[in-house]
Structures are given as C-alpha cells and as structure tokens.
Coordinates of C-alpha atoms and ligand atoms in Angstrom, one line a residue:
X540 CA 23.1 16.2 8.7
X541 CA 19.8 14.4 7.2
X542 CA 19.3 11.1 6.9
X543 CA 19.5 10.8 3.5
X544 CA 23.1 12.8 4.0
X545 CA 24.1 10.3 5.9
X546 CA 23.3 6.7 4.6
X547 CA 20.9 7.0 1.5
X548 CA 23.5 8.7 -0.8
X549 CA 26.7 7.8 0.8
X550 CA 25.5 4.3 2.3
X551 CA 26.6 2.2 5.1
X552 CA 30.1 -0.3 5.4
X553 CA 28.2 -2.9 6.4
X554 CA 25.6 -5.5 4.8
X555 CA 22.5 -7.0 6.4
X556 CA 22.9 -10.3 8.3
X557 CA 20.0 -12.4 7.2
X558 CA 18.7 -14.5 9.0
X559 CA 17.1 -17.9 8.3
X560 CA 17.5 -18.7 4.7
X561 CA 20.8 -19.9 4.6
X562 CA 22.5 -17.0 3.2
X563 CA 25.3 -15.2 5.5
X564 CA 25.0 -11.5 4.2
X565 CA 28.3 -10.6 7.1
X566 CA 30.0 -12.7 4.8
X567 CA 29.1 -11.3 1.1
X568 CA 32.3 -9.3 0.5
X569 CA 31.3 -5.4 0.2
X570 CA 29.1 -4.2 -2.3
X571 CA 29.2 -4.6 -6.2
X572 CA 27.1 -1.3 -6.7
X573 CA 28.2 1.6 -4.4
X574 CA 25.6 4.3 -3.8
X575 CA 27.2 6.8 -6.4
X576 CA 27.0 4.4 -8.9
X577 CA 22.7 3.8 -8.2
X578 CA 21.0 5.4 -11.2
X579 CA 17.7 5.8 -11.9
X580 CA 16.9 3.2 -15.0
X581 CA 16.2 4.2 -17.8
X582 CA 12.8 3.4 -19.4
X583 CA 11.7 5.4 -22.7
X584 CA 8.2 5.0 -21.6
X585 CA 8.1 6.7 -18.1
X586 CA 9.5 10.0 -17.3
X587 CA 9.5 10.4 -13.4
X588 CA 9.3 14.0 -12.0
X589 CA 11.2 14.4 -8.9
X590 CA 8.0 14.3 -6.9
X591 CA 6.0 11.0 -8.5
X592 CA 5.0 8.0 -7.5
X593 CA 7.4 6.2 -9.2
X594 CA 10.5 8.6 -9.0
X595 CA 9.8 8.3 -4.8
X596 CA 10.0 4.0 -5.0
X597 CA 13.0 4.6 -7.3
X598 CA 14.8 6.9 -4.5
X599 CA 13.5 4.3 -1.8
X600 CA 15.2 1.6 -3.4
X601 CA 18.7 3.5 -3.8
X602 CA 18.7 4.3 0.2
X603 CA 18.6 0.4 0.7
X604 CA 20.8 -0.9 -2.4
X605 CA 24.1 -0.2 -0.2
X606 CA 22.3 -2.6 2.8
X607 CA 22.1 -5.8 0.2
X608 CA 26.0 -7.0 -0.3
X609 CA 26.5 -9.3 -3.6
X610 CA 22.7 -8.9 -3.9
X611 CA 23.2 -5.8 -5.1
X612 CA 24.0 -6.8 -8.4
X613 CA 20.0 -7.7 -8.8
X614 CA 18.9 -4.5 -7.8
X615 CA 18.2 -3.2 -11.3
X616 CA 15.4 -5.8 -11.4
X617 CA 13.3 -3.7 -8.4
X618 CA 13.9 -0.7 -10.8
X619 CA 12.0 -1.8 -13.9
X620 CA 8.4 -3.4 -13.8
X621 CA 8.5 -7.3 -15.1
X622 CA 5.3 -6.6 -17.5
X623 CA 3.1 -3.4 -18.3
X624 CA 0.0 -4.2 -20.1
X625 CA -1.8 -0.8 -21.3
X626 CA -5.0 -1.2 -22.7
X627 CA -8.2 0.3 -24.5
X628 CA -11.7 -0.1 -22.6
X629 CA -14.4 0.8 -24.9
X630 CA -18.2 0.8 -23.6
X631 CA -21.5 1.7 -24.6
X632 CA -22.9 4.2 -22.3
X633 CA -26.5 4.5 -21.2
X634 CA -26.9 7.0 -24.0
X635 CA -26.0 5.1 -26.6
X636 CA -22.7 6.8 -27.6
X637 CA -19.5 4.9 -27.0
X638 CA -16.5 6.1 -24.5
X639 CA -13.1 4.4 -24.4
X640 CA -11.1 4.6 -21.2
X641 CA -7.5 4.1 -20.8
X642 CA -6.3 0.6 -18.7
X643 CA -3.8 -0.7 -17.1
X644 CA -2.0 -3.8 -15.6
X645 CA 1.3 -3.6 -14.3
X646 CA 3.4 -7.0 -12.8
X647 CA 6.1 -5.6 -11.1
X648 CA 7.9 -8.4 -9.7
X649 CA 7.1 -12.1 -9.8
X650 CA 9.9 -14.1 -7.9
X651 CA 8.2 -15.1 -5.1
X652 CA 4.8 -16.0 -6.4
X653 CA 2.2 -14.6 -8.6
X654 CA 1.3 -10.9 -9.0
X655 CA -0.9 -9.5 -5.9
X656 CA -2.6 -5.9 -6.0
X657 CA -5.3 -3.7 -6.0
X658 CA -7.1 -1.7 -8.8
X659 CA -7.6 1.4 -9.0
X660 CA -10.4 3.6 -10.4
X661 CA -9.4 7.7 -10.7
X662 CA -9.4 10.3 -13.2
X663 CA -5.7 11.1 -12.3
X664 CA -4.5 7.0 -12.6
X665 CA -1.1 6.8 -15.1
X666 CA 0.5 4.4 -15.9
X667 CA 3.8 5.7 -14.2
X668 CA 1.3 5.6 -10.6
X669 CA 0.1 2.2 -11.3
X670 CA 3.9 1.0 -11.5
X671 CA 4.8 2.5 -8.3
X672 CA 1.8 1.2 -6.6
X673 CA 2.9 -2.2 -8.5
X674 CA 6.6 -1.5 -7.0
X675 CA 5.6 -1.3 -3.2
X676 CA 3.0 -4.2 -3.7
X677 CA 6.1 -6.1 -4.5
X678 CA 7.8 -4.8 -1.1
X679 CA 5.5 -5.0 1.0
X680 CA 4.2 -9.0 0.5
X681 CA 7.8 -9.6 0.6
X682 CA 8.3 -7.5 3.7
X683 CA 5.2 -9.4 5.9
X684 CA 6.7 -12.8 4.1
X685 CA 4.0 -13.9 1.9
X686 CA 3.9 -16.0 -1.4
X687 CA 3.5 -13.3 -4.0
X688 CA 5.1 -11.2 -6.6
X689 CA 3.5 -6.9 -6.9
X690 CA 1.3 -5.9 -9.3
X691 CA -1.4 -3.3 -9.7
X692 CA -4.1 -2.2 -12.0
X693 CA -5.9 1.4 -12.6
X694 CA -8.6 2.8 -15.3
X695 CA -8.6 6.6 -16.1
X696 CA -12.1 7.4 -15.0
X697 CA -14.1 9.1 -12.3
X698 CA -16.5 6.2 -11.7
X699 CA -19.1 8.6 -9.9
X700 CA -19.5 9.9 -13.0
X701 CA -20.8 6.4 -14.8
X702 CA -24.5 4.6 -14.0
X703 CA -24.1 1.0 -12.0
X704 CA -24.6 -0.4 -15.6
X705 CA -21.8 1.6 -17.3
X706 CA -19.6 1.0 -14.2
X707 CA -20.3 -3.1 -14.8
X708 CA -19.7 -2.7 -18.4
X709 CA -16.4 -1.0 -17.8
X710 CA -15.2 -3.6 -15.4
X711 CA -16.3 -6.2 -17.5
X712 CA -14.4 -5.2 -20.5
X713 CA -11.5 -4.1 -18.4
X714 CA -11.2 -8.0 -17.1
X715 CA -11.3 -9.4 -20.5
X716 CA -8.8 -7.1 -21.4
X717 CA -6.1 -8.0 -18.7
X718 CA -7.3 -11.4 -18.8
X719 CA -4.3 -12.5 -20.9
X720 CA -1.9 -12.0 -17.7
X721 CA -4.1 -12.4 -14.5
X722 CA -5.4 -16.0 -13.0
X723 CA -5.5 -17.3 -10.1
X724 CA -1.7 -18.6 -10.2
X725 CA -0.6 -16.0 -12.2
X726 CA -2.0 -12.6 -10.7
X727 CA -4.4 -12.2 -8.1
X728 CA -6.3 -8.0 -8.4
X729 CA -8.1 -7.0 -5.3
X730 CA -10.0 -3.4 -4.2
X731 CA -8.4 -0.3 -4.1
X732 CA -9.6 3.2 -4.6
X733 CA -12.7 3.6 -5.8
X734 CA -13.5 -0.3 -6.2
X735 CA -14.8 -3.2 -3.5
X736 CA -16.7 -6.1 -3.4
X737 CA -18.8 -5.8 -5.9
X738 CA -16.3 -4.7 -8.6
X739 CA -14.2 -7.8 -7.8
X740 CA -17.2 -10.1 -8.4
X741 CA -18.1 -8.8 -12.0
X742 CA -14.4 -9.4 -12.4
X743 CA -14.3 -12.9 -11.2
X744 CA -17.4 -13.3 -13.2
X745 CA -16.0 -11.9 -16.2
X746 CA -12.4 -14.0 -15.7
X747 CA -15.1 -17.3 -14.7
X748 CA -17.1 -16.5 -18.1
X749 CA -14.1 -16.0 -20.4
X750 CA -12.4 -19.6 -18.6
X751 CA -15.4 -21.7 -18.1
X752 CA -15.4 -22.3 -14.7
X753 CA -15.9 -20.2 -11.7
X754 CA -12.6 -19.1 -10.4
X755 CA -12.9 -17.5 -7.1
X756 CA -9.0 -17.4 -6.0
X757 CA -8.8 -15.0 -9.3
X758 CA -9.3 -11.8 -7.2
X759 CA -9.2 -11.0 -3.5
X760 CA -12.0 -8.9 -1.6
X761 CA -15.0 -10.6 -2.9
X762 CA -18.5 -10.7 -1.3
X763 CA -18.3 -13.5 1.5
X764 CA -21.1 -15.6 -0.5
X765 CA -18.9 -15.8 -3.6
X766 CA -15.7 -16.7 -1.8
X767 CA -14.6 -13.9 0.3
X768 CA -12.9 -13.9 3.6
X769 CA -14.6 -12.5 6.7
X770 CA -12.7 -9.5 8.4
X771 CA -11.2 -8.6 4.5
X772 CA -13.4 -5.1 4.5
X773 CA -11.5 -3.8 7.7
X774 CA -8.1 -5.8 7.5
X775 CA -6.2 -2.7 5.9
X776 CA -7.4 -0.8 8.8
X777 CA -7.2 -3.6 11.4
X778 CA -3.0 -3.8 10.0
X779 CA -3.0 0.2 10.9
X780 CA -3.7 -0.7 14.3
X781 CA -1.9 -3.0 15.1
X782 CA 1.3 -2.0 14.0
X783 CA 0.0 1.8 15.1
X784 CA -0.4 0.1 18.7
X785 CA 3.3 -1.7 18.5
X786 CA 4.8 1.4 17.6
X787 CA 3.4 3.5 20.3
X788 CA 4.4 0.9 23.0
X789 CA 7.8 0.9 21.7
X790 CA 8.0 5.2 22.2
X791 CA 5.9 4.9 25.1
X792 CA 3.3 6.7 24.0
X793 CA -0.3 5.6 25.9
X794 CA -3.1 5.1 23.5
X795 CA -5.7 5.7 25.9
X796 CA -6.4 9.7 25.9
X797 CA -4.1 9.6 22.2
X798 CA -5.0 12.2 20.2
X799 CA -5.4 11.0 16.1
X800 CA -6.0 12.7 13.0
X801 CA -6.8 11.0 10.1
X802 CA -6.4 11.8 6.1
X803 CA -8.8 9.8 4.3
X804 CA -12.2 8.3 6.3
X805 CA -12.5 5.4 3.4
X806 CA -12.2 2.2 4.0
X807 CA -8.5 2.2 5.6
X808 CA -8.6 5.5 7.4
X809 CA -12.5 5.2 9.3
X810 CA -11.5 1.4 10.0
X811 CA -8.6 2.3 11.6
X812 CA -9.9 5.5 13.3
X813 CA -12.6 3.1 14.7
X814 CA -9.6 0.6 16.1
X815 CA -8.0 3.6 17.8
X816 CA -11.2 5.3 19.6
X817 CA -11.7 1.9 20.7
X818 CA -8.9 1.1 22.1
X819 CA -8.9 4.8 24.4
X820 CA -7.8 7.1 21.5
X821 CA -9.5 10.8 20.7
X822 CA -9.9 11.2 16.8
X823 CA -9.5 15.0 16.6
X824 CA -9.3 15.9 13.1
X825 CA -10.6 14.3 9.8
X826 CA -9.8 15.4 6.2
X827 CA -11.2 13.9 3.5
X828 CA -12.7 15.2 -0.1
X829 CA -15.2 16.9 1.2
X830 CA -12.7 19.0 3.6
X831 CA -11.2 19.2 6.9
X832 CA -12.6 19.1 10.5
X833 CA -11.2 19.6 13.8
X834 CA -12.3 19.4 17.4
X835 CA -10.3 18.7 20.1
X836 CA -12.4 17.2 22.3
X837 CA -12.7 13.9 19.9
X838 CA -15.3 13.4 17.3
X839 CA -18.0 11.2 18.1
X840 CA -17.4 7.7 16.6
X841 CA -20.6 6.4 16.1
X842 CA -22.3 10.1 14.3
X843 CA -19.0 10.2 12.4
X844 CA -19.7 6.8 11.1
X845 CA -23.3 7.8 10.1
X846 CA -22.8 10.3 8.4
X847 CA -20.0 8.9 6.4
X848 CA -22.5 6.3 5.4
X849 CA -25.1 8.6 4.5
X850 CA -22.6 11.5 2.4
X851 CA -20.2 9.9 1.6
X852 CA -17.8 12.2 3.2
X853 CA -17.3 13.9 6.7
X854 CA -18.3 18.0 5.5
X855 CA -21.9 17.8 7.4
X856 CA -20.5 16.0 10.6
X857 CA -21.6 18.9 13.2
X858 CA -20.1 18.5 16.5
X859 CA -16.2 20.0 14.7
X860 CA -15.3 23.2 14.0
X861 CA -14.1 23.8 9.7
X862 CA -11.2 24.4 9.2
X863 CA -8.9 25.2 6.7
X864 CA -7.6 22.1 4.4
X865 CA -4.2 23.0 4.7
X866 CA -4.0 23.8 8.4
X867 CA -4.9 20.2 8.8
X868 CA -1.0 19.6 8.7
X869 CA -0.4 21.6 12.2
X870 CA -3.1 20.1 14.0
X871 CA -2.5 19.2 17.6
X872 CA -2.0 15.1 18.0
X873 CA 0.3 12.2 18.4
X874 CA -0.7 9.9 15.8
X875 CA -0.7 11.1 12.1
X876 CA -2.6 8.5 10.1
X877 CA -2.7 9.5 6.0
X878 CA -5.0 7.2 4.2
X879 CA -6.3 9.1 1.4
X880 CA -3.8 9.6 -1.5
X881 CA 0.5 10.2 -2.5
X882 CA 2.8 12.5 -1.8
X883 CA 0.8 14.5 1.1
X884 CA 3.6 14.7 3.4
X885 CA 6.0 17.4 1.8
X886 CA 8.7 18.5 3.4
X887 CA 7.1 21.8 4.0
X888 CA 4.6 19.9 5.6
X889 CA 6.6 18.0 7.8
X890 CA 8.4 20.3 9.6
X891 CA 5.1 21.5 11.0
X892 CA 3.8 18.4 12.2
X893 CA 2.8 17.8 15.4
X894 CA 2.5 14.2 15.6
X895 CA 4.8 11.8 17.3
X896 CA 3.9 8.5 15.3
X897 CA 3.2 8.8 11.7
X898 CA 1.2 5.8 10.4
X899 CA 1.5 5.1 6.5
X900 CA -2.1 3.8 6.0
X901 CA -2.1 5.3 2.4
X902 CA 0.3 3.8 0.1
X903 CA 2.8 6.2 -0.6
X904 CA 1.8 9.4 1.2
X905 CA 5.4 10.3 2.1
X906 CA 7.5 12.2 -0.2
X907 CA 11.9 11.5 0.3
X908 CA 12.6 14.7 1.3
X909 CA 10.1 14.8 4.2
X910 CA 11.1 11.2 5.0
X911 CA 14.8 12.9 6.2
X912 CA 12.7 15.8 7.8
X913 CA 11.1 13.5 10.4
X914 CA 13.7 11.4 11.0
X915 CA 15.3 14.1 11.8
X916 CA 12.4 15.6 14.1
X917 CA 12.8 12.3 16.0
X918 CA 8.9 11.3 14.3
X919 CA 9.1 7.7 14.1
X920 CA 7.1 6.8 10.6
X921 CA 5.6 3.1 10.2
X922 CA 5.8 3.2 6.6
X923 CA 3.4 2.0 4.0
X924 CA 4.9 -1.2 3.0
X925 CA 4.5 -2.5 6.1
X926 CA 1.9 -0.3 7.8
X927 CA -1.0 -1.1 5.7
X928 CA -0.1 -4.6 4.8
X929 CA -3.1 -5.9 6.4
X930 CA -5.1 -6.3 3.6
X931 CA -3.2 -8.0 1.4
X932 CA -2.4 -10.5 4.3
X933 CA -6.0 -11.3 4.7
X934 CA -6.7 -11.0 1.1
X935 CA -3.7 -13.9 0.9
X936 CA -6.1 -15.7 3.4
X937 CA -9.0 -15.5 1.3
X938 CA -7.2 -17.1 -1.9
X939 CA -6.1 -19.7 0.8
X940 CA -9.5 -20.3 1.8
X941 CA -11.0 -20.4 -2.0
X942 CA -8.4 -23.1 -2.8
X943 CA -9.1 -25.3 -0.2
X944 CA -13.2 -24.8 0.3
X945 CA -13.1 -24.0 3.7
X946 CA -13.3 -21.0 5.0
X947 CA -12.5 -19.6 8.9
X948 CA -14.1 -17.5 11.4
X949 CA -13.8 -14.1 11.9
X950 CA -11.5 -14.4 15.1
X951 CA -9.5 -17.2 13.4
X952 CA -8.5 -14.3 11.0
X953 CA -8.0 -11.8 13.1
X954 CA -5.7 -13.5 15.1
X955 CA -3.7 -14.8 13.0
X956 CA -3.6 -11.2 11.3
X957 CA -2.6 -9.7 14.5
X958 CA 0.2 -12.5 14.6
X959 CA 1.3 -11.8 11.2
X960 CA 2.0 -8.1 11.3
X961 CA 3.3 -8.1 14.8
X962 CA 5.6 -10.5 14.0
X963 CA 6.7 -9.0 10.8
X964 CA 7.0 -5.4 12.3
X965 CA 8.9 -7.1 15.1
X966 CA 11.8 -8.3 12.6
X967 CA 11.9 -5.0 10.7
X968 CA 12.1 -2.5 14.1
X969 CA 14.9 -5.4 15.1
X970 CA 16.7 -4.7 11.8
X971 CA 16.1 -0.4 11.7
X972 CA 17.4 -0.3 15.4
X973 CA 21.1 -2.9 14.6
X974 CA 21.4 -0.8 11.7
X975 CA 20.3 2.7 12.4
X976 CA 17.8 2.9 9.4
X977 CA 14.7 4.4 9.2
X978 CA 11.4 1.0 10.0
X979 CA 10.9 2.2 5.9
X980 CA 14.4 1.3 5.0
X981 CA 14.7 -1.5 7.0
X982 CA 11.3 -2.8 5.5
X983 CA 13.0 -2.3 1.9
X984 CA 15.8 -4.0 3.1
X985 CA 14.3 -7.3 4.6
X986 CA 11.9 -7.0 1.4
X987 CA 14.5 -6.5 -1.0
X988 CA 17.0 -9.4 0.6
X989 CA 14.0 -12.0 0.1
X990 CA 13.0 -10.3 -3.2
X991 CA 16.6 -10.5 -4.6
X992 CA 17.8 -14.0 -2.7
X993 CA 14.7 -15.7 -5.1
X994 CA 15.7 -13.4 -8.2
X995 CA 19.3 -15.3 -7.2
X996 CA 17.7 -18.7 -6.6
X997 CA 15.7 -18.5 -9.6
X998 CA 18.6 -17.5 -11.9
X999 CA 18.5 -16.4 -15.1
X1000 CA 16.1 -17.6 -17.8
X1001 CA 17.2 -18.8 -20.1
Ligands
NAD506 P1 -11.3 4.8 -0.3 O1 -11.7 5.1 -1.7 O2 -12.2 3.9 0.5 O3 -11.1 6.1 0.5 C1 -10.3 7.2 0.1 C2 -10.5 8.4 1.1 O4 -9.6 9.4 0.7 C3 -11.9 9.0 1.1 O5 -12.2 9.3 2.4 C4 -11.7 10.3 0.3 O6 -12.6 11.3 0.7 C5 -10.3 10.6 0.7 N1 -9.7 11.6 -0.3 C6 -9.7 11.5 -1.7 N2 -9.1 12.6 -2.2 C7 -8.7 13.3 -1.1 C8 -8.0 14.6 -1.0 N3 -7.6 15.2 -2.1 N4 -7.7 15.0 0.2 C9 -8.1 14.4 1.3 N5 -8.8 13.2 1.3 C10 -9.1 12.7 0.1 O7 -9.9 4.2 -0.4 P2 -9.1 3.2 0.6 O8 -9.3 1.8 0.1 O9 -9.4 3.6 2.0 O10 -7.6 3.6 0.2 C11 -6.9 4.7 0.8 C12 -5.4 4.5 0.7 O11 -5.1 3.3 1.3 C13 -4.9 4.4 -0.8 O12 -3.6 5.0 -0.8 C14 -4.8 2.9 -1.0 O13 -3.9 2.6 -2.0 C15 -4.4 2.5 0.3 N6 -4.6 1.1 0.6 C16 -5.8 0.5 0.6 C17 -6.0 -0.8 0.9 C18 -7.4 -1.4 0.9 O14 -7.5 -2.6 1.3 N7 -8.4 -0.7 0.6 C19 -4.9 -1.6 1.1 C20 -3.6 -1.0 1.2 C21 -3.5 0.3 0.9

C-alpha cells in the first residue's frame, strides 16, 4: 500500500498537537473537511494538468488537510493565490524595434507578513508556475518560522537572448509594473533563475526612482555595497547542507567517502556540492544544461568550479566520462541533490534511484506519484520547503540588516543560519516520526497550522 493509499487520500484519526502558540490541536474535535471531501478549487484562470507546478502544491496540501483539526475549515485559502498581477513589459531593443514580454507577480499568502520570493527569468515561466512557486514560498517561510507571507514573480523570456542594456530595460519596466503591490512592507522579490545581484539592484533602483527615496529592504540578494547581506550568494546552498548533513546523521549515513550527484551546478546545486566535498563527500555525477557527467572516483572541486565559471555549464569538464542525460537517474550514490528545475523526479524515475537521501534543493523537483514511490523505497526525501529554505532565511536577514543600518559578519550569519534550519528541521523530523508522515508532509503541516492559526487570528475582513 503507498503512502498516499494510506494517509493522503484516506487521512489520519488524529490532529496535530501544536505546540507553543496556545492552541491545543488534541483538543479540536475531528475534522470539518474529511479527505474525500478535499477538491481541487476551482479558478477559471488556471487549468492544472496532473503533472504541473501548481496541480503538485494543490495534491500537497490535500495529504496534510486531514492533519489540521477545526483549521481545516481555512484550508481553501492555501488553495487560491491572495493576488495575481499579470502584466505587459514593453522595451525598445538595441535595434530599435519594440518587444513586449509577458509579467508576472503572484502574492500567495499574506497572513504572516508581507509577500517574500524570487523572480524568475525563463522562456517556459506561466503564470500557473509562478503560483506554485508563490504557494511553497508561503510554506516554506512559515515552515523555518519567519515573518512573511509567499509570493513570486517570472517574465517569459530567455534573457541570454537580450544585450545587458535590453536586459536592464526589461527589469526596469518590469519593476515599475509590479510596483503597485511590492514595498518593502508589502512584498519583498529576491533572485531566482536566471536573475542575481545585479537584477535586484536595477530593481531597487527602479522601486527607489519611482518612491523617491532609496529603499534597500524592497528586494533581497542585493550587492553587499547597496545593502546586501554577506553569505546571501551561497545561503540556498549552505541550507542544503545543513539539513543534507542532519538527515544523514539521523539514517546513519557517514558523509565522509558519500557519494553525491547533483542536478543543477547554479548557484544552489555547485554551493552545495562545494559544502559536501568539503565536508568528506565524492561528487560523482553532475547534470546540468549543457548535459550529464559521471565519474566515480569524484570530480575535482576546484577544475569543476573553473570551468563552471568560464562556460557556464559543466560539458568541457574533462576528468568524467559523458554519459547519457537520462541515465543520470541510475547513477551509483547516496545523496540525490536536484537543483535545477520541476517535476524531475517521476515515478518512473524513482524507482530506479539509487540514492539513500534525496535533498530538494530545487523547488519543486518531486512529482506526488514518486513522492509515494520513495517512501515506499525507504528513501528519506528532505523536501523543498524546508530543504532549500536557506536563502530566504538569510535574505530575511538582509531586510533585517537594511532596516536597522547595521549589518553582521559573515560567521554571525552563518551561524545563526545553521541554528535556524537545524532547529526548524529538528521540529518537523519530531512531527513526521509522532505521526508517521513523510519530513514533506510534516513540513506542510507545521507550515499550514501557523499559516492557518494567523488566517484564524486575523479573521475575516471585513
Ligand atoms: P541557476 O540559474 O543559478 O542554476 C540553474 C541550474 O539548472 C544550472 O546549472 C542549469 O544548467 C541547470 N539546468 C537548467 N535546465 C536544466 C535541465 N533541463 N536539465 C538539467 N539541468 C538544468 O538557478 P538557482 O538559483 O541555482 O536555482 C535552482 C533551483 O533552486 C530552482 O528550482 C530555484 O527555484 C531553486 N531555489 C533557488 C534559490 C536561490 O536562492 N537561488 C532559493 C531557493 C530555491
């Protein structure tokens, strides 16, 4: 029997216990939606198919609905986004002919503070993706316990395919356009794919010029002279790590002589790979968009690093052997680290993993299906929403720091970091092992508790 078979569509007879805010969840009396009842909603402008984004959150947040008691009765509020701001991003390009691109802003939640999240640049960006990653944004600040709502952003562009200048103008217009619903109390956009530090300063520039007065706590992942945090560039990564290093002591498994392999050598996937080899690990496979490596003896750090730096992507590293992309999924290892893009791990795929440990550095990389495979394969998964939390936490630093002028040392952050996610991790393995729930299920449900328990609080306006 699956997982899924077993609590996500018939659901559990007991309610989480939560702990600390005053609210006795044993003593909520049984559940006000039962699992059979959980639907997807209903929006005329989004039409999931089984296998987006958005259809996956939706399916995430029914396995954990039967966990919440009276809270229940919220839950339709994590199943439609707050506010969804589409918008039209005309530029001039270097030619002289004008291109629009298609823009978005999407607030999923805002109960527990303002909107936090990345933006996106890729051809492929929707608006139905930009609500999902808006959706776990929303989880996972809740889930590590910090003051913010989820939100996201995306533009529909391949921005390798625009000049420096056309890539500014874009952002610029981009930032104006949103500008109505972001701010520095409102909602806070940081780096994701395809953007970093220099995107986000046009943007606080842009937000600064439109205000009239430089607003640095607008966006997160800014270059250190303009109000950016030291150790932000390889917190995602760092957040891998650590929670990568909890896990493995918790299933015994040694890090030193660990064999990794790694989807995605961006920012989150080459930090974290660094962490790893550091720390004893052998990184013995790398895909990435340039294709797939393998060599079991461990890639050199320092050469893969170089030549990452110098391409762009890992195809001319020397010392691996090529191999096919989709044999990458039955490499030999014990840690699995996706941190490239969705919906990688199939269900196909998963039954032919190797790994032990599958960290989530990715957002999303896991479809349902497989999720119930691996549970089932006794793989323990550290899932997204808490995995890869790192950045936002130190991003949530920075906007501390730009408020209050004063900024900290590198190893003030990373300790505190380190603090953060162990601690959090430590709460949601103590709620997946009382309960029996996968650590992604038991992330939702601590998440959703403190989500919902402020939706409650809050009440309804008007
Ligand atoms: P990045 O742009 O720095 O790197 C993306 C990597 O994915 C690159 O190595 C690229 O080659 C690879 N890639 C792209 N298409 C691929 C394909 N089809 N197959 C295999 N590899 C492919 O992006 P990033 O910031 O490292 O983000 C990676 C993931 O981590 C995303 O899911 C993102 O949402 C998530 N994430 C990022 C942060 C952050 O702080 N940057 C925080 C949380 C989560």
């Amino acid at each position: 029997m699956s997982f899924g078979e077993k609590f996500g569509r018939r659901g559990p007879t007991v309610a989480l216990h939560a702990g600390g805010v005053g609210h006795e969840f044993a003593q909520r009396q049984g559940m006000t939606t039962s699992p059979t009842e959980t639907r997807m909603s209903n929006l005329s402008y989004v039409t999931p198919h089984a296998d987006s984004p958005w259809q996956t959150y939706l399916s995430q947040v029914d396995r954990v609905l039967p966990y919440l008691g009276s809270l229940a009765k919220w839950g339709e509020t994590l199943k439609r986004p707050k506010r969804a701001l589409i918008v039209d991003v005309p530029i001039e390009l270097d030619n002289g002919t004008v291109r629009h691109f298609e823009g978005y802003r999407v607030q999923h939640n805002l109960s527990r503070g303002p909107g936090k999240g990345g933006v996106r640049y890729h051809p492929d960006v929707t608006l139905e993706e930009v609500m999902a990653l808006s959706a776990w944004m929303t989880i996972k600040c809740a889930g590590v316990g910090l003051p913010y709502g989820g939100a996201k952003g995306g533009i529909r562009v391949d921005p390798k395919a625009l000049s420096m200048k056309e890539l500014e103008r874009m952002t610029r217009r981009y930032t104006s356009e949103i500008g109505i619903i972001i701010g520095p109390q409102r909602d806070i956009p940081a780096p994701d794919v395809n953007t970093n530090g220099q995107i986000m300063a046009w943007m606080m520039d842009t937000y600064s010029m439109n205000t009239g007065s430089t607003a640095t706590g607008v966006v997160t992942g800014k270059p250190i002279h303009l109000g950016g945090s030291l150790g932000r560039v390889k917190a995602t990564g760092r957040g891998v790590f650590v929670t990568g290093r909890e896990a493995a002591r918790r299933i015994n498994l040694n890090l030193d002589g660990a064999r990794i392999a790694v989807q995605g050598m961006g920012n989150v996937g080459s930090s974290a790979a660094e962490l790893f080899v550091q720390a004893g690990a052998k990184l013995v496979a790398v895909q990435d968009h340039t294709g797939t490596l393998a060599n079991p003896n461990g890639f050199d750090m320092a050469d893969t690093m170089e030549v990452l730096k110098r391409d762009g992507g890992i195809a001319n590293y020397k010392n691996a052997e090529r191999i096919d992309n989709e044999a990458f999924w039955d490499v030999d290892c014990d840690i699995l680290i996706p941190a490239a893009l969705e919906g990688q791990i199939t269900a196909a795929r998963a039954n032919r993993l190797k790994a032990k440990l599958v960290l989530e550095g990715a957002n999303g990389p896991t479809l349902p299906d497989a999720d119930d495979v691996m549970h089932d394969r006794g793989i323990l998964v550290v899932p997204d929403v808490i995995c890869n939390a790192g950045g936002v936490t130190v991003s949530y630093f920075e906007w501390v720091q730009d408020f209050s002028s004063f900024f900290w040392s590198e190893d003030e952050i990373n300790v505190r970091l380190d603090k953060i996610m162990v601690d959090a991790l430590r709460h949601i393995y103590e709620t997946s092992e009382r309960h029996k729930i996968t650590l992604r299920t038991a992330t939702f449900a601590v998440a959703c508790e403190r989500i919902l328990i402020a939706r409650e609080e809050r009440g309804l306006y008007p």
